[in-house]
Every structure is written in C-alpha cells, then in structure tokens.
Short mmCIF file of C-alpha atoms in Angstrom, two decimals:
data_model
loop_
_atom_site.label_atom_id
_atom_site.label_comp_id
_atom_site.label_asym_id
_atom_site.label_seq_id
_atom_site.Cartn_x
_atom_site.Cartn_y
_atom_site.Cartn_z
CA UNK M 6 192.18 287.84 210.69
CA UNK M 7 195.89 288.27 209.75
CA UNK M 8 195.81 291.55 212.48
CA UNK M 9 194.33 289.09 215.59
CA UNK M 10 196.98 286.80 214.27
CA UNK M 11 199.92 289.24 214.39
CA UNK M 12 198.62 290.23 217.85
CA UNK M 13 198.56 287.31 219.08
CA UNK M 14 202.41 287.14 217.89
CA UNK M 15 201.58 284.37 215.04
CA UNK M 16 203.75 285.91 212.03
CA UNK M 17 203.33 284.59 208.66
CA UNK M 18 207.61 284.58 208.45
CA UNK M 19 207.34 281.90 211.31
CA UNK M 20 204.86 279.85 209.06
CA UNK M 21 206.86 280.35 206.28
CA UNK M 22 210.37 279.14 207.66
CA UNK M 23 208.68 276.20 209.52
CA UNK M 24 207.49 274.98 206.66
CA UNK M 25 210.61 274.91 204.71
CA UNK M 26 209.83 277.31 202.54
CA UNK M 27 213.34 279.83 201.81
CA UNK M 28 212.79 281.05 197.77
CA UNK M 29 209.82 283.63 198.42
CA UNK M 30 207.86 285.65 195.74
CA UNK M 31 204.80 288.29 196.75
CA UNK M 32 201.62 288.71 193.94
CA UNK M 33 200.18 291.99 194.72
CA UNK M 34 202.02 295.09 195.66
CA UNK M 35 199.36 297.00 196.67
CA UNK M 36 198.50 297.39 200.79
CA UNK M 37 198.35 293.84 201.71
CA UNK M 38 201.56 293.17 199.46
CA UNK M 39 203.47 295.72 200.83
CA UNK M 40 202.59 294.74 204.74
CA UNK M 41 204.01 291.29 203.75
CA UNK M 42 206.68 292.30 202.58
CA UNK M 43 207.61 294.40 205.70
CA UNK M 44 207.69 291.40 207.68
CA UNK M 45 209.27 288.72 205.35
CA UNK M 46 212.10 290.70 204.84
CA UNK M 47 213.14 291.42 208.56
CA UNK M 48 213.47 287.26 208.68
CA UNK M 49 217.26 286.78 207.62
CA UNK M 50 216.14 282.99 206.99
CA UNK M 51 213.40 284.00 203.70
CA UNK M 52 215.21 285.14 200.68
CA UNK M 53 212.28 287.30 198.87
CA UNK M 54 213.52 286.70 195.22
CA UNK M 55 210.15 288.47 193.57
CA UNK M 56 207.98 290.96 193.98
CA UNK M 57 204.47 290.53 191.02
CA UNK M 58 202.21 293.36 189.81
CA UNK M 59 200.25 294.36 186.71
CA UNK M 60 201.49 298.13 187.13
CA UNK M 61 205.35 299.04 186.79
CA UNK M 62 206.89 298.83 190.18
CA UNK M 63 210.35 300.64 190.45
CA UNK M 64 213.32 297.95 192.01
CA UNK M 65 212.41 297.37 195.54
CA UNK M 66 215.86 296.08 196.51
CA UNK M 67 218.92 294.79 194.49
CA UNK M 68 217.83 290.94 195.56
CA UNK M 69 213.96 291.50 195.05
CA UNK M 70 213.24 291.69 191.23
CA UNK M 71 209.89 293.22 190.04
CA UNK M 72 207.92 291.49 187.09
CA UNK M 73 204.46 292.02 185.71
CA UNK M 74 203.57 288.45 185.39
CA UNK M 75 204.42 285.47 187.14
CA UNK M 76 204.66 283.51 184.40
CA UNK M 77 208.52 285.96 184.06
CA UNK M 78 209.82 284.21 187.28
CA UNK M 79 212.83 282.23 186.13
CA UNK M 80 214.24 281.10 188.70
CA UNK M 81 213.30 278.88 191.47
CA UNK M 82 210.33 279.80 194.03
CA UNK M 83 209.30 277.61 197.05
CA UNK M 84 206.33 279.67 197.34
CA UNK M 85 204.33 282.50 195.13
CA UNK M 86 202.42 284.31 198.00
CA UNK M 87 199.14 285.81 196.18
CA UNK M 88 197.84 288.38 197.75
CA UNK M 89 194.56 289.92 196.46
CA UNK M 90 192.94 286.67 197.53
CA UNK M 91 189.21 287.32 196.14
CA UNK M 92 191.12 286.74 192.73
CA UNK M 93 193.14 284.03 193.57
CA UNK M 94 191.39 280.92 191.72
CA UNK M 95 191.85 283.51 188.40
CA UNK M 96 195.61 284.34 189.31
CA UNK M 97 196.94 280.74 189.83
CA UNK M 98 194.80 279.54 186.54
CA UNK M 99 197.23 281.93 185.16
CA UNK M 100 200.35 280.71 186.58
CA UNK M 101 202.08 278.14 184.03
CA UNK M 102 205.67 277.94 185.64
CA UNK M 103 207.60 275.21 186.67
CA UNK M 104 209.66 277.22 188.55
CA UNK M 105 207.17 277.63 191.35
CA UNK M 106 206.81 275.23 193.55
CA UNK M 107 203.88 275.84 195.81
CA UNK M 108 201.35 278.87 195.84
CA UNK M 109 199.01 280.01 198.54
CA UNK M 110 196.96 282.72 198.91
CA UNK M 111 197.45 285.29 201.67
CA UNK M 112 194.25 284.29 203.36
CA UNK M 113 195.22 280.79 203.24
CA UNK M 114 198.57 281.00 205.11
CA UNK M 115 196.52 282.73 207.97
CA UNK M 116 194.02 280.57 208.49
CA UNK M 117 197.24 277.85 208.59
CA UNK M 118 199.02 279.61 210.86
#
C-alpha cells in the first residue's frame, strides 16, 4: 500500500507537515523504520527528534536520539510513528508519556494519506 502510494507521489512527509505535525519520533528501526526515516528527513519542515528500538541502535544523527523505550522520550513529540504495525495495539498500551502527543501506526498514516 505505502509503495502504490509513493508511486502515485503521496509521501507520508506531505501528510505529516499538513497536518501540523513538526516534533517526529519513529518506533521500529528495522526495514519499514529505516524507509521512513529516509524520507522524513529529506523534509527540512519535520524535525525527527527520536528514533525507538528494543536492540541498541548506534546515534543516527546528532539531532535524532536513539532510546529503547518510548516511555525515555523526554521531550516533546507531535507524533510517535509505530512502525511494526501488527503490534501496534501492544506498543501504544505500553506508551505512558505525556510527552507524546499523538501516535499512529505506519499503516494508519497510509491509508490517511
């Protein structure tokens, strides 16, 4: 879904800054999470604050910290991006933070977009 949608040159970065959100965080680096990331970071408008994963993940850039749980985010997030999305309802149980403001699950911001 997310491929016919980047074909059809709907990006996920478009949805993102649309909707006001600026304060990004990623949950998931593995192939999905690391796609995302490739595009949110080539809009100068997203500011991709956090980058969450169970397994140690060396610095990604000096304004992207790493954590192992989201629950570590401390400052604010407009949106926590989640995206192994068969184990999202599990994740965001997980998530007590007031510092996020909104979370979606990958497959949810492409079937918005």
């Amino acid at each position: 879904m997310w491929i016919s949608q980047y074909i059809q040159q709907k990006k996920i970065s478009d949805f993102v800054v649309k909707n006001g959100y600026k304060n990004i965080a990623i949950y998931g680096w593995g192939d999905l999470g690391k796609r995302l990331y490739d595009e949110l970071i080539q809009n100068s408008e997203i500011n991709l604050r956090y980058i969450v994963d169970r397994a140690d993940i060396k610095e990604i850039n000096s304004l992207c910290k790493c954590v192992k749980n989201a629950n570590d985010i401390n400052e604010k997030i407009d949106l926590l991006i989640i995206t192994p999305f068969i184990e999202f309802d599990t994740i965001k149980d997980s998530i007590n933070n007031d510092k996020i403001m909104q979370i979606f699950s990958l497959e949810d911001l492409v079937y918005e977009m």
